[in-house]
Coordinates of C-alpha atoms in Angstrom, one line a residue:
M1136 CA 0.0 0.0 0.0
S1137 CA 1.3 3.4 -0.9
L1138 CA 0.6 6.9 0.4
S1139 CA -0.5 8.9 -2.6
L1140 CA -2.0 12.0 -4.0
P1141 CA -4.1 11.9 -7.2
A1142 CA -1.9 11.1 -10.2
L1143 CA -3.8 13.3 -12.7
G1144 CA -2.5 14.9 -15.9
G1145 CA 0.3 17.5 -15.8
T1146 CA 1.9 19.2 -12.8
A1147 CA -0.3 22.3 -13.0
R1148 CA -3.5 20.3 -13.2
R1149 CA -2.5 18.1 -10.3
A1150 CA -1.7 21.2 -8.2
G1151 CA -5.0 22.7 -9.1
D1152 CA -6.9 19.5 -8.2
F1153 CA -5.0 19.3 -4.9
A1154 CA -5.9 22.9 -4.0
L1155 CA -9.5 22.3 -4.8
G1156 CA -9.5 19.1 -2.8
V1157 CA -8.1 20.8 0.3
K1158 CA -10.7 23.6 -0.1
V1159 CA -13.5 21.0 -0.2
M1160 CA -12.2 19.3 2.9
V1161 CA -11.9 22.6 4.8
D1162 CA -15.4 23.6 3.7
R1163 CA -16.9 20.2 4.8
K1164 CA -14.9 20.3 8.1
L1165 CA -12.9 17.3 7.4
F1166 CA -9.8 19.4 7.8
N1167 CA -9.3 22.3 10.3
P1168 CA -6.6 24.7 9.1
L1169 CA -6.5 26.1 12.7
R1170 CA -5.5 22.8 14.2
P1171 CA -2.5 21.6 12.1
D1172 CA -1.7 19.2 15.0
H1173 CA -4.9 17.3 14.4
A1174 CA -4.3 17.2 10.6
A1175 CA -0.8 15.8 11.2
R1176 CA -2.0 13.2 13.6
S1177 CA -4.8 12.1 11.2
F1178 CA -2.3 12.0 8.3
F1179 CA 0.0 9.8 10.4
N1180 CA -2.8 7.4 11.4
V1181 CA -4.0 7.0 7.9
S1182 CA -0.6 6.5 6.4
K1183 CA 0.4 3.9 9.0
F1184 CA -2.8 2.0 9.6
G1185 CA -4.8 2.6 6.4
P1186 CA -7.9 4.8 5.9
F1187 CA -10.4 2.9 7.9
A1188 CA -8.4 2.2 11.1
G1189 CA -6.8 5.7 10.8
V1190 CA -10.2 7.4 10.8
V1191 CA -11.4 5.5 13.9
M1192 CA -8.1 6.1 15.7
H1193 CA -8.2 9.8 15.1
A1194 CA -11.7 10.0 16.3
A1195 CA -10.8 8.0 19.4
Q1196 CA -8.0 10.5 20.2
S1197 CA -10.2 13.6 19.6
R1198 CA -13.6 12.5 20.9
P1199 CA -13.3 9.1 22.7
G1200 CA -16.7 9.3 24.4
A1201 CA -18.7 10.0 21.2
G1202 CA -21.0 7.2 19.9
A1203 CA -19.5 5.5 16.8
I1204 CA -21.9 2.7 16.0
V1205 CA -25.2 1.2 17.2
D1206 CA -26.0 -2.5 16.5
E1207 CA -28.1 -5.1 18.1
L1208 CA -25.9 -5.1 21.2
G1209 CA -26.3 -1.3 21.7
E1210 CA -24.0 1.6 21.3
I1211 CA -20.2 1.6 21.3
T1212 CA -18.0 4.7 21.3
F1213 CA -14.9 5.5 19.3
G1214 CA -12.8 5.0 22.3
E1215 CA -14.2 1.6 22.9
L1216 CA -13.8 0.5 19.3
D1217 CA -10.2 1.6 19.4
A1218 CA -9.4 -0.2 22.7
Q1219 CA -11.3 -3.4 21.8
S1220 CA -9.6 -3.6 18.4
N1221 CA -6.2 -3.2 20.0
A1222 CA -7.0 -6.3 22.2
F1223 CA -8.4 -8.2 19.2
A1224 CA -5.4 -7.4 17.1
R1225 CA -3.2 -8.9 19.9
G1226 CA -5.4 -11.9 20.0
L1227 CA -5.1 -12.5 16.3
R1228 CA -1.3 -12.1 16.4
A1229 CA -1.1 -14.6 19.3
N1230 CA -2.9 -17.0 17.1
G1231 CA -0.5 -16.8 14.2
I1232 CA -1.8 -13.8 12.2
S1233 CA 0.9 -11.3 11.4
E1234 CA 1.8 -8.4 9.1
G1235 CA 1.5 -9.2 5.4
D1236 CA -1.0 -12.0 5.9
V1237 CA -4.4 -12.2 4.2
I1238 CA -7.6 -12.8 6.0
A1239 CA -11.1 -13.3 4.7
V1240 CA -14.0 -11.4 6.5
L1241 CA -17.4 -12.8 5.9
A1242 CA -19.8 -10.9 8.1
R1243 CA -22.8 -8.7 8.1
D1244 CA -22.9 -5.2 9.5
H1245 CA -22.1 -5.2 13.3
R1246 CA -19.3 -4.5 15.7
G1247 CA -17.6 -7.8 15.0
M1248 CA -17.2 -6.8 11.4
V1249 CA -15.9 -3.4 12.4
L1250 CA -13.5 -4.7 14.9
S1251 CA -12.2 -7.2 12.4
L1252 CA -11.4 -4.5 9.9
L1253 CA -9.8 -2.3 12.6
A1254 CA -7.6 -5.2 13.9
A1255 CA -6.5 -6.0 10.3
G1256 CA -5.4 -2.4 9.8
K1257 CA -3.5 -2.3 13.0
L1258 CA -1.6 -5.5 12.2
G1259 CA -0.8 -4.6 8.6
V1260 CA -3.0 -7.5 7.4
R1261 CA -4.9 -7.5 4.1
A1262 CA -8.6 -8.1 4.6
V1263 CA -10.6 -9.6 1.7
L1264 CA -14.3 -8.6 2.1
M1265 CA -16.3 -11.6 1.1
N1266 CA -19.8 -11.4 -0.3
T1267 CA -22.4 -12.8 2.1
G1268 CA -24.3 -14.2 -0.9
F1269 CA -21.6 -16.5 -2.0
A1270 CA -22.1 -20.2 -2.6
K1271 CA -19.4 -22.6 -1.7
P1272 CA -17.6 -22.7 -5.1
Q1273 CA -17.2 -18.9 -5.2
F1274 CA -16.1 -18.7 -1.6
A1275 CA -13.5 -21.5 -2.1
D1276 CA -12.2 -20.1 -5.3
V1277 CA -11.6 -16.6 -3.9
A1278 CA -10.1 -17.9 -0.7
A1279 CA -7.6 -20.0 -2.6
R1280 CA -6.7 -17.2 -5.1
E1281 CA -6.2 -14.6 -2.4
K1282 CA -4.1 -17.0 -0.3
V1283 CA -6.3 -16.5 2.7
K1284 CA -4.6 -17.5 6.0
A1285 CA -7.7 -17.2 8.3
V1286 CA -11.4 -16.7 8.0
L1287 CA -13.3 -14.3 10.3
H1288 CA -17.1 -15.0 9.9
D1289 CA -20.5 -14.9 11.4
S1290 CA -22.0 -18.1 12.7
E1291 CA -24.7 -18.1 10.1
F1292 CA -22.0 -18.9 7.5
M1293 CA -20.7 -22.1 9.2
D1294 CA -21.8 -24.3 6.3
L1295 CA -19.6 -22.3 3.9
M1296 CA -16.5 -23.1 5.9
S1297 CA -16.5 -26.7 4.6
A1298 CA -15.5 -25.2 1.2
V1299 CA -12.0 -24.3 2.5
P1300 CA -9.3 -26.5 3.9
A1301 CA -9.9 -27.4 7.6
E1302 CA -6.4 -26.3 8.5
I1303 CA -7.3 -22.6 7.8
P1304 CA -8.2 -21.1 11.2
R1305 CA -11.7 -19.7 11.8
V1306 CA -12.7 -16.9 14.2
L1307 CA -16.4 -16.1 14.9
T1308 CA -17.3 -12.4 14.5
W1309 CA -20.9 -12.9 15.6
V1310 CA -22.7 -15.8 17.2
D1311 CA -26.4 -16.4 17.0
E1312 CA -27.9 -18.2 19.9
A1313 CA -29.9 -20.3 17.4
H1314 CA -26.8 -21.7 15.8
E1315 CA -25.0 -24.6 17.3
V1316 CA -21.3 -23.8 17.1
D1317 CA -18.3 -25.7 18.4
P1318 CA -17.2 -23.9 21.6
A1319 CA -13.6 -24.6 20.6
I1320 CA -13.9 -22.1 17.7
P1321 CA -12.4 -18.8 18.9
T1322 CA -14.5 -15.6 18.8
V1323 CA -13.7 -11.9 18.8
A1324 CA -14.5 -11.8 22.5
S1325 CA -12.4 -14.9 23.4
L1326 CA -9.4 -13.7 21.5
S1327 CA -9.6 -10.3 23.0
A1328 CA -10.1 -11.4 26.6
D1329 CA -7.4 -10.4 29.1
R1330 CA -5.3 -8.7 26.5
S1331 CA -4.0 -5.2 26.6
T1332 CA -6.1 -2.4 25.1
T1333 CA -3.2 0.0 24.8
A1334 CA -2.1 1.2 21.3
V1335 CA -0.6 -1.3 19.0
A1336 CA 2.7 -0.5 17.3
A1337 CA 2.3 0.5 13.7
P1338 CA 3.1 -2.0 11.0
S1339 CA 5.8 -1.3 8.5
K1340 CA 3.1 -0.6 5.9
P1341 CA -0.7 -0.8 5.9
G1342 CA -2.2 -4.1 4.8
G1343 CA -5.1 -2.8 2.8
M1344 CA -8.4 -4.2 1.7
V1345 CA -9.6 -6.2 -1.3
I1346 CA -13.2 -5.6 -2.5
L1347 CA -14.6 -8.3 -4.7
T1348 CA -16.2 -7.7 -8.1
S1349 CA -17.5 -10.0 -10.8
G1350 CA -15.1 -11.2 -13.5
T1351 CA -15.7 -11.8 -17.2
T1352 CA -17.0 -15.2 -16.5
G1353 CA -18.8 -14.3 -13.3
T1354 CA -16.0 -15.5 -11.0
P1355 CA -15.4 -12.8 -8.4
K1356 CA -12.2 -10.8 -9.0
G1357 CA -10.3 -9.0 -6.3
A1358 CA -9.8 -5.2 -6.6
P1359 CA -7.3 -4.1 -4.0
R1360 CA -7.7 -0.6 -2.5
D1361 CA -4.0 0.1 -1.8
K1362 CA -3.8 3.8 -2.3
V1363 CA -3.9 5.7 1.0
S1364 CA -4.9 9.4 0.9
P1365 CA -7.2 11.5 3.1
F1366 CA -7.9 13.5 -0.1
A1367 CA -9.9 10.7 -1.6
S1368 CA -12.8 11.8 0.6
A1369 CA -13.0 15.1 -1.2
Q1370 CA -14.4 13.3 -4.2
F1371 CA -17.4 12.2 -2.2
V1372 CA -18.2 15.3 -0.2
D1373 CA -17.6 17.7 -3.1
R1374 CA -21.1 16.9 -4.5
V1375 CA -22.6 15.0 -1.5
P1376 CA -23.1 17.2 1.6
L1377 CA -23.0 14.5 4.2
P1378 CA -23.8 16.0 7.6
N1379 CA -21.2 16.5 10.3
N1380 CA -21.8 15.1 13.8
G1381 CA -25.2 13.7 12.8
T1382 CA -26.7 10.2 12.6
M1383 CA -26.3 7.9 9.6
I1384 CA -28.5 4.9 8.9
M1385 CA -26.3 2.3 7.2
A1386 CA -28.6 0.0 5.2
A1387 CA -26.0 -1.0 2.5
P1388 CA -23.6 -3.8 3.5
I1389 CA -20.1 -2.6 4.3
F1390 CA -18.5 -5.4 2.5
H1391 CA -19.4 -3.5 -0.7
G1392 CA -17.6 -0.4 -1.8
T1393 CA -20.7 1.7 -1.4
G1394 CA -21.2 0.9 2.3
L1395 CA -17.6 0.8 3.2
S1396 CA -16.7 4.2 1.7
Q1397 CA -19.7 5.9 3.2
F1398 CA -19.3 4.2 6.6
T1399 CA -15.7 5.4 6.7
L1400 CA -16.6 8.9 5.6
G1401 CA -19.5 9.1 8.0
L1402 CA -17.2 8.2 10.9
A1403 CA -14.7 10.8 9.7
L1404 CA -17.4 13.5 9.8
G1405 CA -18.2 12.6 13.4
N1406 CA -21.5 10.7 12.7
R1407 CA -23.0 8.0 14.7
V1408 CA -23.8 5.1 12.4
I1409 CA -26.8 2.9 13.0
F1410 CA -26.7 -0.6 11.6
Q1411 CA -29.8 -2.4 10.5
Q1412 CA -29.9 -5.6 12.7
R1413 CA -27.7 -7.3 10.1
K1414 CA -30.5 -7.8 7.4
F1415 CA -32.3 -5.1 5.6
D1416 CA -36.0 -4.4 6.4
P1417 CA -37.7 -1.5 4.7
E1418 CA -40.1 -0.5 7.5
R1419 CA -37.4 -0.9 10.2
T1420 CA -35.2 1.5 8.1
L1421 CA -37.9 4.2 8.3
A1422 CA -38.6 3.5 11.9
N1423 CA -34.9 4.0 12.7
V1424 CA -34.8 7.2 10.7
V1425 CA -37.5 8.5 13.0
K1426 CA -36.2 6.9 16.2
Y1427 CA -32.7 8.3 15.8
R1428 CA -33.7 11.4 14.0
A1429 CA -31.2 10.4 11.3
D1430 CA -30.1 12.9 8.7
S1431 CA -28.3 10.6 6.3
L1432 CA -29.1 7.2 4.8
V1433 CA -26.9 4.9 2.7
V1434 CA -28.6 2.4 0.4
V1435 CA -28.3 0.5 -2.8
P1436 CA -31.2 1.2 -5.3
T1437 CA -33.1 -2.0 -4.6
M1438 CA -33.5 -0.9 -1.0
L1439 CA -35.0 2.4 -2.0
Q1440 CA -37.4 0.5 -4.2
R1441 CA -38.5 -1.7 -1.3
I1442 CA -39.0 1.2 1.0
L1443 CA -41.1 3.2 -1.4
D1444 CA -43.1 0.1 -2.3
L1445 CA -44.4 -0.2 1.2
D1446 CA -48.1 0.3 1.7
E1447 CA -49.1 3.9 1.7
Q1448 CA -50.5 3.6 5.2
I1449 CA -47.1 2.4 6.4
L1450 CA -45.3 5.2 4.7
A1451 CA -47.7 7.7 6.2
K1452 CA -46.8 6.5 9.7
Y1453 CA -43.3 7.9 9.5
D1454 CA -42.0 11.4 9.2
P1455 CA -38.6 11.4 7.3
S1456 CA -38.2 15.2 7.3
T1457 CA -34.9 15.0 9.2
M1458 CA -33.3 13.4 6.2
K1459 CA -30.7 15.6 4.4
V1460 CA -28.8 13.1 2.4
I1461 CA -29.7 9.7 0.9
F1462 CA -26.6 8.3 -0.7
A1463 CA -27.3 5.6 -3.3
A1464 CA -24.9 3.7 -5.5
G1465 CA -24.4 0.2 -7.0
S1466 CA -26.7 0.2 -9.9
A1467 CA -29.0 2.5 -11.9
I1468 CA -32.1 3.8 -10.2
A1469 CA -35.4 3.5 -12.0
P1470 CA -36.8 6.9 -12.9
D1471 CA -40.0 6.4 -11.0
V1472 CA -38.0 5.4 -7.9
V1473 CA -36.0 8.6 -8.2
T1474 CA -39.1 10.7 -8.4
R1475 CA -40.9 8.9 -5.6
T1476 CA -37.8 9.2 -3.4
L1477 CA -37.5 13.0 -3.9
D1478 CA -41.3 13.4 -3.3
Y1479 CA -41.3 11.3 -0.1
F1480 CA -38.0 12.2 1.5
G1481 CA -37.5 15.7 0.0
D1482 CA -34.6 16.8 -2.2
S1483 CA -32.1 14.6 -0.5
L1484 CA -31.2 11.9 -3.0
Y1485 CA -27.6 11.7 -4.3
N1486 CA -26.9 8.9 -6.8
L1487 CA -23.2 8.0 -7.3
Y1488 CA -21.9 6.4 -10.4
G1489 CA -18.7 4.5 -9.7
S1490 CA -17.2 1.1 -9.5
T1491 CA -14.8 -0.9 -7.4
E1492 CA -12.1 -0.4 -10.1
C1493 CA -12.6 3.2 -11.1
A1494 CA -13.8 4.5 -7.7
V1495 CA -15.9 7.6 -7.9
M1496 CA -16.9 8.8 -11.4
T1497 CA -19.9 11.1 -11.2
V1498 CA -22.7 12.1 -8.7
A1499 CA -26.2 13.2 -9.5
T1500 CA -27.5 15.7 -7.1
P1501 CA -31.2 16.3 -6.2
E1502 CA -31.2 19.3 -8.6
D1503 CA -29.8 17.1 -11.4
L1504 CA -32.3 14.3 -10.7
R1505 CA -35.3 16.7 -10.6
K1506 CA -34.3 17.8 -14.0
A1507 CA -33.4 14.4 -15.4
P1508 CA -34.2 11.4 -13.3
T1509 CA -32.0 9.1 -15.4
T1510 CA -28.8 11.1 -15.3
A1511 CA -25.6 10.0 -13.6
G1512 CA -24.7 13.6 -12.9
K1513 CA -21.3 15.3 -13.1
A1514 CA -17.8 14.5 -12.0
P1515 CA -16.6 15.9 -8.6
V1516 CA -13.3 17.5 -7.9
G1517 CA -10.2 15.8 -9.2
I1518 CA -12.0 13.5 -11.7
R1519 CA -12.4 13.8 -15.4
I1520 CA -14.8 11.8 -17.6
V1521 CA -14.3 11.4 -21.3
L1522 CA -16.2 9.5 -24.0
L1523 CA -14.2 7.6 -26.7
D1524 CA -15.5 6.1 -29.9
E1525 CA -14.7 2.6 -31.1
N1526 CA -11.4 3.9 -32.5
R1527 CA -10.7 5.4 -29.0
K1528 CA -10.9 9.0 -30.3
P1529 CA -12.6 11.6 -28.1
I1530 CA -16.3 12.4 -28.5
T1531 CA -17.1 16.0 -27.9
A1532 CA -20.6 16.4 -29.3
P1533 CA -23.6 16.1 -27.0
N1534 CA -26.0 13.2 -27.2
V1535 CA -23.4 10.9 -28.9
T1536 CA -22.8 7.6 -27.3
G1537 CA -19.3 6.3 -26.5
T1538 CA -17.3 4.2 -24.1
I1539 CA -16.8 5.9 -20.7
F1540 CA -13.3 6.4 -19.6
V1541 CA -12.3 8.0 -16.3
D1542 CA -9.2 9.9 -15.1
N1543 CA -9.1 9.4 -11.3
G1544 CA -5.9 9.1 -9.3
F1545 CA -7.7 6.8 -6.8
A1546 CA -8.7 4.2 -9.3
F1547 CA -7.3 0.7 -8.6
T1548 CA -4.0 -0.5 -10.2
G1549 CA -5.2 -3.9 -11.3
Y1550 CA -7.0 -7.1 -10.1
T1551 CA -5.3 -9.4 -7.7
D1552 CA -5.0 -12.0 -10.4
G1553 CA -2.9 -9.7 -12.5
R1554 CA -5.5 -8.5 -15.0
T1555 CA -6.7 -4.9 -15.3
K1556 CA -9.2 -2.7 -17.1
E1557 CA -8.6 -1.2 -20.6
M1558 CA -6.5 1.9 -20.4
V1559 CA -6.1 4.7 -23.0
D1560 CA -3.7 7.6 -22.3
G1561 CA -3.8 7.0 -18.6
M1562 CA -7.6 6.8 -18.5
M1563 CA -9.5 3.7 -17.4
S1564 CA -12.5 2.2 -19.0
S1565 CA -15.6 2.0 -16.8
G1566 CA -17.0 -0.9 -18.9
D1567 CA -20.1 1.2 -19.7
V1568 CA -21.2 3.3 -22.7
G1569 CA -23.0 6.6 -22.3
H1570 CA -23.5 10.2 -23.5
F1571 CA -23.5 13.7 -22.3
D1572 CA -26.4 16.1 -22.8
A1573 CA -25.9 19.8 -23.8
D1574 CA -25.7 20.8 -20.1
G1575 CA -22.8 18.3 -19.4
L1576 CA -24.8 15.8 -17.5
L1577 CA -23.7 12.2 -18.0
Y1578 CA -26.2 9.4 -18.9
I1579 CA -25.4 5.6 -18.9
D1580 CA -26.7 3.9 -21.9
G1581 CA -25.7 0.4 -21.0
R1582 CA -22.8 -2.0 -20.7
D1583 CA -20.2 -2.5 -23.3
D1584 CA -20.6 -6.3 -22.7
D1585 CA -23.5 -8.4 -21.7
M1586 CA -23.3 -8.2 -17.9
I1587 CA -26.7 -8.1 -16.1
V1588 CA -27.0 -6.0 -12.9
S1589 CA -29.7 -7.5 -10.7
G1590 CA -30.4 -5.8 -7.3
G1591 CA -27.0 -4.1 -7.4
E1592 CA -25.2 -7.4 -8.0
N1593 CA -23.3 -8.1 -11.2
V1594 CA -24.2 -11.3 -13.1
F1595 CA -22.6 -12.6 -16.3
P1596 CA -24.9 -15.0 -18.2
L1597 CA -22.2 -17.4 -19.4
E1598 CA -21.5 -18.8 -15.9
V1599 CA -25.2 -19.6 -15.2
E1600 CA -25.7 -20.9 -18.8
N1601 CA -22.7 -23.2 -18.5
L1602 CA -23.8 -24.6 -15.2
I1603 CA -27.4 -25.4 -16.4
A1604 CA -26.2 -26.7 -19.8
G1605 CA -23.8 -29.0 -18.0
R1606 CA -26.7 -31.1 -16.6
A1607 CA -27.3 -34.4 -18.3
D1608 CA -31.0 -33.5 -18.8
V1609 CA -30.3 -30.2 -20.6
F1610 CA -29.3 -29.7 -24.2
E1611 CA -28.8 -25.9 -24.2
A1612 CA -29.4 -23.0 -22.0
A1613 CA -29.4 -19.2 -22.3
V1614 CA -29.7 -16.6 -19.6
V1615 CA -30.8 -13.0 -20.2
G1616 CA -31.8 -10.0 -18.0
V1617 CA -35.3 -8.7 -18.2
D1618 CA -36.7 -5.5 -16.6
D1619 CA -37.9 -6.0 -13.1
H1620 CA -39.8 -3.6 -10.8
D1621 CA -37.9 -4.6 -7.7
Y1622 CA -34.4 -5.5 -8.8
G1623 CA -33.9 -3.4 -12.0
K1624 CA -33.2 -6.6 -13.9
R1625 CA -34.1 -10.2 -13.1
L1626 CA -32.5 -13.3 -14.6
R1627 CA -34.5 -15.4 -17.1
A1628 CA -33.1 -18.9 -18.0
I1629 CA -34.3 -20.4 -21.3
V1630 CA -33.7 -24.2 -21.3
V1631 CA -33.7 -26.7 -24.1
P1632 CA -34.4 -29.9 -22.2
G1633 CA -32.6 -33.2 -22.9
P1634 CA -33.4 -36.8 -22.3
G1635 CA -35.0 -37.5 -18.9
S1636 CA -35.8 -33.9 -18.2
Q1637 CA -38.7 -33.4 -15.9
R1638 CA -39.1 -29.7 -17.1
D1639 CA -39.1 -28.8 -13.4
A1640 CA -38.3 -25.0 -13.1
K1641 CA -38.1 -25.1 -9.3
E1642 CA -35.5 -27.9 -9.5
I1643 CA -33.4 -26.0 -12.0
K1644 CA -33.5 -22.9 -9.7
E1645 CA -32.5 -25.0 -6.7
F1646 CA -29.6 -26.5 -8.7
V1647 CA -28.3 -23.0 -9.4
R1648 CA -28.7 -22.0 -5.8
E1649 CA -26.7 -24.9 -4.6
N1650 CA -23.7 -24.0 -6.9
L1651 CA -23.7 -20.3 -7.3
A1652 CA -24.4 -17.2 -5.3
R1653 CA -28.2 -16.6 -4.6
Y1654 CA -28.3 -13.4 -6.8
K1655 CA -27.4 -15.6 -9.8
V1656 CA -30.5 -17.8 -9.4
P1657 CA -32.9 -17.2 -12.3
R1658 CA -36.3 -15.8 -11.3
E1659 CA -37.8 -17.5 -14.4
V1660 CA -37.0 -20.8 -16.0
I1661 CA -38.7 -21.4 -19.4
F1662 CA -38.5 -24.6 -21.4
V1663 CA -38.3 -24.3 -25.2
D1664 CA -37.7 -26.7 -28.1
E1665 CA -34.8 -24.6 -29.5
L1666 CA -33.0 -21.3 -29.0
P1667 CA -33.2 -18.6 -31.7
R1668 CA -30.0 -18.2 -33.7
N1669 CA -28.9 -16.2 -36.8
A1670 CA -27.5 -17.7 -40.0
T1671 CA -24.1 -18.0 -38.5
G1672 CA -25.3 -19.8 -35.4
K1673 CA -25.0 -16.9 -33.0
L1674 CA -27.5 -16.8 -30.2
L1675 CA -30.2 -14.1 -30.6
R1676 CA -30.8 -12.8 -27.1
R1677 CA -33.3 -10.0 -27.8
P1678 CA -36.2 -12.4 -28.6
L1679 CA -35.5 -14.2 -25.3
I1680 CA -35.8 -10.9 -23.5
E1681 CA -38.9 -9.8 -25.3
M1682 CA -40.8 -13.1 -25.3
A1683 CA -44.1 -13.2 -23.5
V1684 CA -44.1 -15.2 -20.3
E1685 CA -47.2 -16.4 -18.4
A1686 CA -47.2 -15.4 -14.8
D1687 CA -46.6 -18.2 -12.3

């Protein structure tokens, strides 16, 4: 991991971006020019322990008694998080985890997850944030590729542990009373017991985090976040006015980039973060907004959809007028959801267009979304977006579609398997195509490949197709994405049955569920005699998307 400033363009442009970034941070009270000692201490913590641990350590030093998070066990302060993570770090070290090692963290949002990330930062350990929707094959493949030395996980994921070698140590981050667990398995509490809570010596370099994203065949790839800079936060707060010293409802999971980035930033701004009892519930989210008088909410678009689809009588029970910022990212938001969000919550919706690889690209503000509900907005400070044609020449005219490339000094440097995204003159491809309107607002027109985004999760059809087609009772299979009210897109599998097929749609779905992550399970399975193809034998997907399907 390296300490860095944005690596943009020429010297003059970098200097200008740096100055603008500092101004944004001062304006948003992330940096106090009258307390250079605080700035120096924060810079030291971030550079030595990484952004997440550094933020919490700085808060513990400046406001130890302030509430940091609230979960099912109650409230815990910054000082308590810092002290308990020191003890946990020592417990992990005593059990063989040391600087430079890689651990997997498979947990929902709660203090055990937070303490795991903090302890990893303090030890200089790389944390791979596993998707809680993984099936065994994905979990096993990622653990092997990333050379995971230990797995820290919630008790609800005990069954997944059989997918990795038994000699890999396990540590329980959360234990449900309903789950029968072996008392010999260490927990966060047992490893922390009777250990010193004093400060841990800084590692020689931060360990970093790996956020997972789908690969070209659907196999999750690892995108390391190795660049350390307090100035990365300026890209978020430039166009998203997250409150200071307020209360944030964290509905998005923090193993995703959306949740993790906003959780870290929320803590840096002095906010108390309310977790959602580990699993999302739309009415509980509204109840918590009212109960805690929350002024910010972090969601993925599917969550907004589910909230707004509640019965009108339920929506009328709650007064969301304290809400100032709803931060949404992860996939496109349906225009009607944008409009309904603005009408119900007020002008508080900020939709970020970004990715694990490219980091922040653009943000659509409430003003942008009132004008154009489908826009992705504009780039914040330090980021430049360009459109290139198929010959990779710049497109400057409005309303002309091209491939989106981003110039962002905080983009990743390559996947953990050695691959990277397409680069042109130092700019990285987002993997999307889009256009600008005459006012400079960006619109996403689609993917430059055939990836399906369902409920904020990326799904590539080929992986699901190959799995289904590999069955003895299937001749061929195709998977497409069709519009869905709740998830943006839902998966439809079209199957040409083979000998012995029972044409059982439920059985096909269960087969996929047992072998792939749950978000890759088709919502529809349709049996046909043959798949449509053109004269050269190429599969025609459009007819499969547009075909009429009888409701179950």
